[in-house]
């Protein structure tokens, strides 16, 4: 069958032999005029979206081909026969060599290298997502291994894509999320990142367990066997595949995790396999960050356990030394008593007994010296334990700052440097339970008063994120009472002022009569933030947003002139910030809202 495949006619290339064929096209091994071997892939015009494929490839090429992307040396997506040319990676030598793809090595999994390959695929996928390219076609046949064993992804933006016609069955359908199967057009709406996260979860589960997480028996029957890239004679009903996946909402692991780190990794993979895309990580970079955070947590717990175990061993050594000393002293007392008894019975042995007494006195002094040495050893062990305790308290202080930044990343809306993560009710409830439990469990530990103060402030911000102004106001006042224990400075002032502003906005949304007073408190807090010590543009942006929302209150109260003045001031500030930061889409959105509100108030006047 392979010998009958027509070879492409590419100028400057000598086609050696066909390597395979799929639903999107055919693959050939060729040789350049200089002798270098290359791989040529030709595409069926109706099986690809030319513009989409060309745009994705251009983004990767413009980024210098990230480490996880299979590089392309040349391509023509607009010709009569679209094609691309790139390197080839093979296992074996000569005529016996086969492509170095995961599909050809699938028989080795699950195995000792399962987690290594899973993490390598995650790094490669994160490299594509960092270049704003979602793969959309992840499967074992599109994962290759470079000369150093690194994972490389190929055939992005192929398969179930918008605008593709006549696509038949491909095993990539077994890894795709239900929403991709039903609506490939979502790729153009940037939904492809969460599709890739789902496909990564399915592929990782299969490498770790040996079967698919859902519909295992059915999918195993239609999936290509290890070493083969396709299975013939299968008709695909995408809606039926999606319904079959959704019929099994829960995924479980068949055995216990080997260690705490693997257990944490498995929980993250279950999030990736969620049928609700909102519950999955936003992209592969966020999955990698969750993996790194889990690894750091396990390392810290392991270090703490080692330190505590060392302390317990030192205490046991001290106790044994003290007991030995006391037992020796008791033995000396008994011997002295016997000596006195013997002296009364045999007066003639006085001289000899005197020598024994001197010998016993020497033993007593030696025993005392040993006891003193043991006490010094115990004292040194306690001092060492105290130093270790101070060291760990210092490390906890450092971890507090890291945790606070991660919390801000998880909570903040509109941060120009971070992707938004709002709207996840289950995550907010989990954060709330965690910090309430932390404050309760450590209420009597004075060394953790700073951690408790930060946790109380974070509880207030969780209530703000959940849209509960009453609970947020109560928690915020409780956190402010403990402000001497918080890490002070201008950053804390800005954080508290921002929380005041968010509380005012919630009260305004609820049409609460106390909203006006809350706006005044928030404004006073923002104006007292030293702008030379923080991001001054951020403070100006918050004041502009405050002016905008306060103008709505004034307009509702009939004070149109004053409302228009605040809108004018807010618009000027946002205009200036947009000119200085043209990449900030949040600023443009806020400026557009100001223009609309200005027009409404002017129309009312």
Coordinates of C-alpha atoms in Angstrom, one line a residue:
X1 CA 0.0 0.0 0.0
X2 CA 2.8 2.4 0.9
X3 CA 4.6 1.9 -2.4
X4 CA 1.5 3.1 -4.3
X5 CA 1.5 6.5 -2.6
X6 CA 2.4 9.3 -5.1
X7 CA 5.5 11.2 -4.0
X8 CA 5.4 15.0 -4.1
X9 CA 7.4 16.9 -6.6
X10 CA 9.4 19.5 -4.6
X11 CA 12.2 21.4 -6.3
X12 CA 15.6 20.6 -4.8
X13 CA 14.5 17.5 -3.0
X14 CA 14.9 13.8 -3.8
X15 CA 12.0 11.9 -2.2
X16 CA 13.3 8.6 -0.8
X17 CA 10.3 6.8 0.6
X18 CA 6.8 7.4 2.2
X19 CA 6.7 7.3 6.0
X20 CA 3.0 7.3 6.6
X21 CA -0.4 8.8 5.8
X22 CA -3.2 10.3 7.9
X23 CA -6.5 12.1 7.5
X24 CA -4.8 15.4 6.9
X25 CA -2.1 14.3 4.4
X26 CA 1.0 12.2 3.8
X27 CA 4.5 12.1 5.1
X28 CA 7.7 11.4 3.1
X29 CA 11.4 11.1 3.8
X30 CA 13.5 13.2 1.3
X31 CA 17.1 14.3 0.8
X32 CA 18.3 17.8 0.0
X33 CA 20.9 18.5 -2.7
X34 CA 23.5 18.8 0.1
X35 CA 22.8 15.4 1.4
X36 CA 20.7 16.3 4.5
X37 CA 17.6 14.2 5.1
X38 CA 14.4 16.0 5.7
X39 CA 10.7 15.1 6.4
X40 CA 8.1 16.5 3.9
X41 CA 4.4 16.6 4.9
X42 CA 1.8 17.3 2.3
X43 CA -1.8 18.3 3.2
X44 CA -5.2 17.7 1.7
X45 CA -6.6 21.2 1.0
X46 CA -10.0 20.3 2.4
X47 CA -8.6 18.8 5.6
X48 CA -6.8 21.9 6.9
X49 CA -7.6 25.6 7.6
X50 CA -4.7 27.3 5.6
X51 CA -4.9 30.7 7.3
X52 CA -5.2 29.2 10.8
X53 CA -2.3 26.9 10.2
X54 CA -0.1 29.6 8.7
X55 CA -0.9 32.1 11.5
X56 CA 0.0 29.6 14.2
X57 CA 3.2 28.5 12.5
X58 CA 4.3 32.2 12.0
X59 CA 3.8 32.9 15.7
X60 CA 6.1 30.0 16.7
X61 CA 8.7 31.0 14.0
X62 CA 8.6 34.6 15.2
X63 CA 9.3 33.4 18.7
X64 CA 12.4 31.6 17.5
X65 CA 10.8 28.1 17.8
X66 CA 10.3 27.5 21.5
X67 CA 11.9 24.4 23.0
X68 CA 8.7 22.3 22.9
X69 CA 7.8 23.0 19.2
X70 CA 9.0 20.8 16.3
X71 CA 10.8 23.3 14.1
X72 CA 10.0 23.8 10.4
X73 CA 12.6 24.8 7.9
X74 CA 10.3 25.9 5.1
X75 CA 6.5 25.7 4.4
X76 CA 4.0 26.6 1.7
X77 CA 0.4 26.6 3.0
X78 CA -1.1 28.6 0.1
X79 CA 0.1 26.5 -2.8
X80 CA -1.9 24.0 -4.8
X81 CA -0.6 21.2 -2.5
X82 CA 0.1 22.7 0.9
X83 CA 3.3 21.3 2.5
X84 CA 5.9 21.9 5.1
X85 CA 9.5 20.7 5.5
X86 CA 11.4 20.0 8.7
X87 CA 13.8 17.6 10.5
X88 CA 13.1 14.0 11.2
X89 CA 13.8 12.1 14.4
X90 CA 14.1 8.3 14.3
X91 CA 14.8 5.3 16.5
X92 CA 17.1 2.6 15.1
X93 CA 19.4 2.6 12.2
X94 CA 19.1 2.1 8.4
X95 CA 16.0 0.3 7.0
X96 CA 14.8 -0.7 10.5
X97 CA 14.5 2.8 11.9
X98 CA 11.1 4.1 12.9
X99 CA 9.9 7.6 13.9
X100 CA 10.9 8.6 17.4
X101 CA 7.3 9.3 18.4
X102 CA 5.4 8.5 21.6
X103 CA 3.0 6.4 19.5
X104 CA 5.9 4.1 18.5
X105 CA 7.1 3.9 22.2
X106 CA 3.6 3.5 23.7
X107 CA 4.3 -0.1 24.6
X108 CA 6.8 1.2 27.3
X109 CA 4.1 2.8 29.3
X110 CA 3.1 2.8 32.1
X111 CA 6.7 2.5 33.3
X112 CA 9.6 4.1 35.2
X113 CA 9.7 7.0 32.7
X114 CA 6.0 7.8 32.8
X115 CA 6.2 11.0 35.0
X116 CA 9.4 12.1 33.2
X117 CA 7.6 12.0 29.8
X118 CA 4.4 13.6 31.3
X119 CA 6.4 16.6 32.6
X120 CA 8.3 16.9 29.3
X121 CA 5.1 17.1 27.4
X122 CA 3.8 19.7 29.8
X123 CA 6.9 21.8 29.3
X124 CA 6.5 21.6 25.5
X125 CA 2.8 22.5 25.6
X126 CA 3.6 25.4 27.9
X127 CA 6.1 26.7 25.3
X128 CA 3.4 26.7 22.6
X129 CA 0.9 28.5 24.9
X130 CA 3.5 31.1 25.8
X131 CA 3.6 32.0 22.1
X132 CA -0.2 32.2 22.0
X133 CA -0.6 29.0 20.0
X134 CA -3.0 26.3 21.2
X135 CA -2.2 22.9 19.8
X136 CA -5.7 21.5 19.4
X137 CA -4.5 18.1 18.0
X138 CA -2.6 16.5 21.0
X139 CA -2.1 12.8 20.7
X140 CA 0.8 10.2 21.0
X141 CA 1.5 10.4 17.3
X142 CA 2.2 14.1 17.5
X143 CA 4.7 13.9 20.3
X144 CA 8.3 13.3 19.2
X145 CA 11.6 12.9 21.1
X146 CA 14.6 15.0 20.2
X147 CA 18.3 13.8 20.3
X148 CA 18.4 14.7 24.1
X149 CA 15.2 12.9 24.9
X150 CA 13.2 16.2 25.1
X151 CA 9.5 16.2 24.1
X152 CA 8.7 18.0 20.8
X153 CA 5.1 18.7 19.6
X154 CA 4.1 18.7 15.9
X155 CA 1.0 19.0 13.8
X156 CA -0.6 21.9 15.7
X157 CA -3.8 23.6 14.5
X158 CA -4.8 20.4 12.5
X159 CA -7.6 18.0 12.9
X160 CA -10.8 19.2 14.6
X161 CA -10.4 22.9 13.6
X162 CA -12.9 25.5 12.4
X163 CA -13.3 25.5 8.6
X164 CA -12.1 22.0 8.1
X165 CA -14.2 19.8 5.7
X166 CA -14.2 16.1 5.1
X167 CA -12.2 15.1 8.2
X168 CA -12.7 11.4 9.1
X169 CA -11.7 9.4 12.2
X170 CA -8.3 10.2 13.9
X171 CA -7.2 9.1 17.3
X172 CA -6.9 12.7 18.4
X173 CA -10.7 12.7 18.9
X174 CA -10.1 10.3 21.8
X175 CA -8.1 13.0 23.7
X176 CA -10.3 16.0 22.9
X177 CA -12.8 17.7 25.3
X178 CA -16.5 17.5 24.6
X179 CA -16.8 21.2 23.8
X180 CA -14.1 20.9 21.1
X181 CA -15.8 17.9 19.6
X182 CA -19.1 19.8 19.4
X183 CA -17.9 23.3 18.4
X184 CA -14.4 23.4 16.8
X185 CA -15.1 27.1 16.1
X186 CA -14.3 27.8 19.7
X187 CA -10.6 27.6 18.7
X188 CA -10.9 31.1 17.3
X189 CA -12.4 32.4 20.6
X190 CA -9.2 31.3 22.5
X191 CA -10.8 28.3 24.0
X192 CA -8.1 26.0 22.6
X193 CA -5.8 26.5 25.7
X194 CA -8.3 24.7 28.0
X195 CA -8.9 22.1 25.3
X196 CA -5.1 21.4 25.3
X197 CA -5.2 21.2 29.1
X198 CA -7.9 18.5 28.9
X199 CA -6.1 16.6 26.2
X200 CA -2.9 16.7 28.3
X201 CA -4.8 15.3 31.2
X202 CA -6.1 12.4 29.1
X203 CA -2.6 11.7 27.6
X204 CA -0.9 11.9 31.0
X205 CA -3.5 9.5 32.6
X206 CA -3.0 7.0 29.8
X207 CA 0.8 7.1 30.2
X208 CA 0.5 6.7 34.0
X209 CA -2.3 4.1 34.1
X210 CA -2.2 2.4 30.7
X211 CA -5.8 3.2 29.7
X212 CA -8.1 6.2 29.0
X213 CA -9.7 8.0 32.0
X214 CA -13.1 7.7 30.5
X215 CA -14.7 5.2 28.0
X216 CA -11.6 3.1 28.4
X217 CA -12.7 -0.2 26.9
X218 CA -14.4 1.5 23.9
X219 CA -11.5 3.9 23.2
X220 CA -8.9 1.1 23.5
X221 CA -10.7 -0.8 20.7
X222 CA -10.5 2.1 18.2
X223 CA -7.1 3.6 19.3
X224 CA -4.1 2.6 17.1
X225 CA -2.0 -0.1 18.6
X226 CA 1.6 0.9 19.7
X227 CA 3.8 1.4 16.7
X228 CA 0.9 2.1 14.4
X229 CA -0.3 5.7 13.6
X230 CA -3.9 5.0 12.4
X231 CA -6.7 2.4 12.4
X232 CA -8.7 1.9 9.2
X233 CA -12.5 1.5 8.7
X234 CA -13.8 3.6 11.6
X235 CA -16.6 6.2 11.2
X236 CA -16.5 9.0 13.8
X237 CA -19.7 10.5 15.3
X238 CA -18.3 13.5 17.2
X239 CA -21.5 14.3 19.1
X240 CA -21.7 10.6 20.2
X241 CA -18.1 10.7 21.4
X242 CA -18.8 13.9 23.4
X243 CA -21.9 12.4 25.0
X244 CA -20.0 9.2 26.0
X245 CA -17.4 11.3 27.7
X246 CA -19.9 13.4 29.6
X247 CA -21.7 10.3 30.7
X248 CA -18.7 9.6 33.0
X249 CA -18.2 12.8 34.9
X250 CA -16.0 11.3 37.6
X251 CA -12.4 10.1 37.1
X252 CA -10.5 8.1 39.7
X253 CA -7.1 6.5 40.1
X254 CA -6.9 2.7 40.3
X255 CA -4.3 2.6 43.0
X256 CA -2.7 4.7 45.8
X257 CA -0.1 7.3 45.0
X258 CA 3.5 6.3 45.7
X259 CA 4.3 9.4 47.7
X260 CA 2.8 12.8 48.7
X261 CA 4.2 14.6 45.6
X262 CA 2.6 12.1 43.2
X263 CA -0.7 12.5 45.1
X264 CA -0.5 16.3 44.6
X265 CA 0.3 15.8 40.9
X266 CA -2.7 13.5 40.6
X267 CA -5.1 16.0 42.1
X268 CA -3.9 18.6 39.5
X269 CA -4.4 16.1 36.7
X270 CA -8.0 15.5 37.9
X271 CA -8.6 19.3 37.6
X272 CA -7.3 19.1 34.0
X273 CA -9.8 16.3 33.3
X274 CA -12.8 18.3 34.5
X275 CA -15.7 18.4 32.1
X276 CA -16.4 22.0 33.0
X277 CA -13.7 24.1 31.2
X278 CA -14.0 26.8 33.9
X279 CA -12.7 24.4 36.5
X280 CA -9.6 23.5 34.5
X281 CA -6.3 25.5 34.6
X282 CA -6.4 28.3 32.1
X283 CA -3.3 27.0 30.1
X284 CA -0.3 24.7 30.3
X285 CA 1.7 27.4 32.0
X286 CA -0.7 27.5 34.9
X287 CA -0.6 23.7 35.2
X288 CA 3.2 23.9 35.4
X289 CA 2.9 26.5 38.1
X290 CA 0.6 24.2 40.1
X291 CA 3.0 21.4 39.7
X292 CA 5.9 23.6 40.9
X293 CA 3.9 24.8 43.9
X294 CA 3.0 21.2 44.9
X295 CA 6.7 20.2 44.7
X296 CA 7.8 23.2 46.8
X297 CA 5.1 22.4 49.4
X298 CA 6.2 18.7 49.7
X299 CA 9.9 19.8 50.0
X300 CA 9.0 22.2 52.9
X301 CA 7.0 19.6 54.7
X302 CA 9.9 17.1 54.3
X303 CA 12.4 19.6 55.7
X304 CA 10.2 20.4 58.7
X305 CA 9.8 16.7 59.5
X306 CA 13.6 16.2 59.3
X307 CA 14.2 19.1 61.7
X308 CA 11.6 17.8 64.2
X309 CA 13.1 14.3 64.1
X310 CA 16.6 15.7 64.8
X311 CA 15.2 17.5 67.8
X312 CA 13.5 14.4 69.2
X313 CA 16.8 12.4 68.7
X314 CA 18.7 15.0 70.7
X315 CA 16.2 14.9 73.5
X316 CA 16.5 11.1 73.7
X317 CA 20.3 11.3 73.8
X318 CA 20.1 13.8 76.7
X319 CA 17.6 11.7 78.6
X320 CA 19.7 8.5 78.2
X321 CA 22.9 10.4 79.5
X322 CA 21.0 11.7 82.5
X323 CA 19.6 8.3 83.4
X324 CA 23.1 6.7 83.1
X325 CA 24.5 9.4 85.4
X326 CA 21.8 8.9 88.1
X327 CA 22.2 5.1 87.9
X328 CA 25.9 5.4 88.4
X329 CA 25.4 7.7 91.4
X330 CA 22.9 5.3 92.9
X331 CA 25.4 2.4 92.4
X332 CA 28.1 4.4 94.2
X333 CA 25.7 5.0 97.2
X334 CA 25.0 1.3 97.4
X335 CA 28.7 0.4 97.3
X336 CA 29.4 3.0 100.0
X337 CA 26.7 1.4 102.2
X338 CA 28.2 -2.1 101.7
X339 CA 31.6 -0.8 102.4
X340 CA 30.5 0.7 105.7
X341 CA 28.8 -2.6 106.6
X342 CA 31.9 -4.5 105.8
X343 CA 34.1 -2.1 107.9
X344 CA 31.9 -2.7 110.9
X345 CA 32.3 -6.5 110.4
X346 CA 36.0 -6.6 109.8
X347 CA 38.0 -3.9 111.5
X348 CA 41.3 -5.5 110.4
X349 CA 40.6 -4.5 106.7
X350 CA 40.4 -0.8 107.4
X351 CA 43.4 0.1 105.3
X352 CA 42.2 -2.0 102.4
X353 CA 38.8 -0.6 102.7
X354 CA 40.3 2.9 102.6
X355 CA 41.9 2.2 99.3
X356 CA 38.5 0.9 98.0
X357 CA 36.9 4.1 99.3
X358 CA 39.5 6.2 97.4
X359 CA 38.8 4.1 94.3
X360 CA 35.1 4.6 94.7
X361 CA 35.6 8.3 95.1
X362 CA 37.5 8.4 91.9
X363 CA 34.6 6.5 90.2
X364 CA 32.2 9.0 91.7
X365 CA 34.2 11.9 90.3
X366 CA 34.4 10.2 86.9
X367 CA 30.6 9.6 87.0
X368 CA 30.0 13.3 87.8
X369 CA 32.4 14.3 85.0
X370 CA 30.4 12.0 82.6
X371 CA 27.1 13.5 83.8
X372 CA 28.4 17.0 83.3
X373 CA 29.5 16.0 79.8
X374 CA 26.1 14.5 79.1
X375 CA 24.4 17.7 80.4
X376 CA 26.7 19.8 78.1
X377 CA 25.8 17.6 75.2
X378 CA 22.1 18.0 76.0
X379 CA 22.5 21.8 76.3
X380 CA 24.3 21.9 72.9
X381 CA 21.6 19.7 71.3
X382 CA 18.9 22.2 72.7
X383 CA 20.9 25.1 71.4
X384 CA 21.2 23.5 68.0
X385 CA 17.4 22.8 68.0
X386 CA 16.8 26.4 68.9
X387 CA 19.0 27.6 66.0
X388 CA 17.1 25.2 63.7
X389 CA 13.8 26.6 65.0
X390 CA 15.0 30.2 64.4
X391 CA 16.1 29.2 60.9
X392 CA 12.7 27.7 60.1
X393 CA 10.9 30.7 61.4
X394 CA 13.0 32.8 59.1
X395 CA 12.1 30.5 56.2
X396 CA 8.4 30.7 57.1
X397 CA 8.8 34.5 57.0
X398 CA 10.1 34.2 53.4
X399 CA 7.4 31.7 52.5
X400 CA 4.8 34.2 53.8
X401 CA 5.8 36.8 51.2
X402 CA 5.7 34.2 48.4
X403 CA 2.3 32.9 49.6
X404 CA 1.0 36.5 49.7
X405 CA 2.1 37.1 46.1
X406 CA 0.5 33.8 45.0
X407 CA -2.7 34.8 46.8
X408 CA -2.7 38.2 45.0
X409 CA -2.3 36.3 41.7
X410 CA -5.3 34.1 42.6
X411 CA -7.5 37.0 43.7
X412 CA -6.7 40.2 41.8
X413 CA -8.8 41.3 38.8
X414 CA -7.3 43.4 36.0
X415 CA -3.7 42.9 37.0
X416 CA -1.6 43.8 33.9
X417 CA 1.0 41.3 34.7
X418 CA -1.2 38.3 35.7
X419 CA -4.0 36.4 34.0
X420 CA -7.4 36.9 35.7
X421 CA -8.6 34.0 37.8
X422 CA -11.9 35.4 39.2
X423 CA -15.2 33.6 39.1
X424 CA -14.2 30.3 40.6
X425 CA -16.6 29.7 43.4
X426 CA -15.2 26.4 44.4
X427 CA -11.6 27.7 44.6
X428 CA -12.7 30.7 46.7
X429 CA -14.6 28.4 49.1
X430 CA -11.6 26.2 49.4
X431 CA -9.3 29.2 50.1
X432 CA -11.8 30.5 52.7
X433 CA -11.9 27.1 54.5
X434 CA -8.1 26.9 54.5
X435 CA -7.4 30.3 56.0
X436 CA -10.2 30.0 58.6
X437 CA -8.7 26.7 59.7
X438 CA -5.2 28.2 59.7
X439 CA -6.3 31.1 62.0
X440 CA -8.2 28.8 64.3
X441 CA -5.5 26.2 64.6
X442 CA -2.6 28.6 65.3
X443 CA -4.5 31.2 67.4
X444 CA -2.3 30.4 70.5
X445 CA 1.1 30.4 68.7
X446 CA 2.8 33.8 69.2
X447 CA 5.5 33.1 66.6
X448 CA 2.8 32.9 63.9
X449 CA 1.0 36.2 64.7
X450 CA 2.2 37.8 61.4
X451 CA 0.9 34.8 59.4
X452 CA -2.5 35.1 61.2
X453 CA -2.6 38.8 60.4
X454 CA -2.0 38.2 56.7
X455 CA -4.5 35.3 56.7
X456 CA -7.2 37.6 58.2
X457 CA -6.6 40.1 55.5
X458 CA -6.8 37.4 52.9
X459 CA -10.1 36.2 54.3
X460 CA -11.5 39.7 53.9
X461 CA -10.3 39.7 50.2
X462 CA -11.9 36.3 49.6
X463 CA -15.2 37.7 50.9
X464 CA -14.7 40.7 48.5
X465 CA -14.1 38.2 45.6
X466 CA -17.2 36.3 46.5
X467 CA -19.3 39.5 46.4
X468 CA -20.3 39.5 50.1
X469 CA -19.9 43.1 51.4
X470 CA -21.2 42.5 54.9
X471 CA -18.8 39.6 55.6
X472 CA -16.0 41.5 53.8
X473 CA -16.5 44.6 55.9
X474 CA -16.4 42.6 59.2
X475 CA -13.3 40.7 58.2
X476 CA -11.6 43.9 56.9
X477 CA -12.0 45.7 60.2
X478 CA -10.7 42.6 62.0
X479 CA -7.7 42.6 59.8
X480 CA -7.0 46.3 60.2
X481 CA -7.0 45.8 64.0
X482 CA -4.0 43.5 63.6
X483 CA -2.2 45.8 61.1
X484 CA 0.8 46.2 63.4
X485 CA 1.5 42.5 62.8
X486 CA 1.2 42.9 59.0
X487 CA 4.3 43.5 56.8
X488 CA 4.2 47.4 56.8
X489 CA 5.0 49.9 54.1
X490 CA 3.5 51.5 51.0
X491 CA 2.5 48.2 49.5
X492 CA 0.3 47.4 52.5
X493 CA -1.3 50.9 52.3
X494 CA -2.1 50.3 48.6
X495 CA -3.5 46.9 49.3
X496 CA -5.8 48.1 52.1
X497 CA -6.9 51.1 50.0
X498 CA -7.7 48.8 47.1
X499 CA -9.8 46.6 49.4
X500 CA -11.7 49.6 50.7
X501 CA -12.4 50.6 47.1
X502 CA -13.7 47.1 46.2
X503 CA -15.9 47.1 49.3
X504 CA -17.4 50.5 48.2
X505 CA -18.1 49.1 44.7
X506 CA -19.9 46.1 46.2
X507 CA -22.1 48.4 48.4
X508 CA -22.8 50.5 45.3
X509 CA -23.9 47.4 43.4
X510 CA -26.2 46.5 46.2
X511 CA -27.6 50.0 46.3
X512 CA -26.6 50.3 49.9
X513 CA -27.1 53.7 51.6
X514 CA -23.7 53.5 53.2
X515 CA -22.0 53.3 49.8
X516 CA -21.3 57.1 49.8
X517 CA -19.4 56.9 53.1
X518 CA -17.5 53.9 51.8
X519 CA -16.4 55.8 48.7
X520 CA -15.1 58.7 50.9
X521 CA -13.1 56.2 53.1
X522 CA -11.7 54.5 50.0
X523 CA -10.7 57.8 48.5
X524 CA -9.0 59.0 51.7
X525 CA -7.1 55.7 51.8
X526 CA -5.9 55.9 48.2
X527 CA -4.8 59.6 48.5
X528 CA -2.7 58.8 51.5
X529 CA -0.7 56.0 49.6
X530 CA 2.8 57.4 49.0
X531 CA 2.9 57.2 45.2
X532 CA 6.7 57.5 45.1
X533 CA 7.0 54.1 46.8
X534 CA 4.5 52.1 44.7
X535 CA 3.2 51.9 41.1
X536 CA 2.0 55.5 40.8
X537 CA 0.1 54.7 37.6
X538 CA -1.8 52.0 39.4
X539 CA -2.9 54.5 42.1
X540 CA -4.0 57.0 39.5
X541 CA -5.9 54.3 37.7
X542 CA -7.7 53.3 40.9
X543 CA -8.6 56.9 41.7
X544 CA -9.9 57.3 38.2
X545 CA -12.1 54.2 38.6
X546 CA -13.3 55.5 41.9
X547 CA -14.3 58.8 40.3
X548 CA -16.1 57.0 37.6
X549 CA -18.2 54.8 39.9
X550 CA -18.8 57.7 42.3
X551 CA -20.1 59.8 39.4
X552 CA -22.8 57.2 38.9
X553 CA -24.0 57.6 42.5
X554 CA -24.1 61.4 42.0
X555 CA -26.0 61.0 38.7
X556 CA -28.5 58.8 40.3
X557 CA -29.0 61.4 43.0
X558 CA -29.6 64.1 40.4
X559 CA -26.3 65.9 40.9
X560 CA -25.4 65.8 37.2
X561 CA -22.9 68.6 37.1
X562 CA -20.8 67.2 39.9
X563 CA -21.1 63.7 38.3
X564 CA -19.9 65.1 35.0
X565 CA -17.0 66.8 36.6
X566 CA -15.8 63.5 38.1
X567 CA -16.3 61.7 34.9
X568 CA -14.3 64.3 33.0
X569 CA -11.4 64.0 35.6
X570 CA -11.6 60.2 35.4
X571 CA -11.5 60.2 31.5
X572 CA -8.5 62.5 31.5
X573 CA -6.5 60.2 33.8
X574 CA -7.5 57.1 31.8
X575 CA -6.6 58.8 28.5
X576 CA -3.2 59.6 29.8
X577 CA -2.6 56.0 31.1
X578 CA -3.8 54.5 27.9
X579 CA -1.3 56.6 25.9
X580 CA 1.4 55.6 28.3
X581 CA 0.4 51.9 28.4
X582 CA -1.2 51.1 25.0
X583 CA -1.1 47.3 25.7
X584 CA -3.4 47.6 28.8
X585 CA -6.8 46.3 27.6
X586 CA -8.3 46.8 31.1
X587 CA -7.6 50.6 30.8
X588 CA -9.2 50.8 27.4
X589 CA -12.3 49.0 28.7
X590 CA -12.6 51.4 31.7
X591 CA -12.1 54.4 29.5
X592 CA -14.9 53.2 27.2
X593 CA -17.3 52.9 30.2
X594 CA -16.4 56.4 31.2
X595 CA -17.3 57.7 27.7
X596 CA -20.6 55.9 27.7
X597 CA -21.5 57.3 31.2
X598 CA -20.5 60.8 30.2
X599 CA -22.8 60.6 27.2
X600 CA -25.7 59.4 29.3
X601 CA -25.3 62.2 31.9
X602 CA -25.0 64.8 29.1
X603 CA -28.2 63.5 27.5
X604 CA -30.0 63.8 30.9
X605 CA -28.8 67.5 31.3

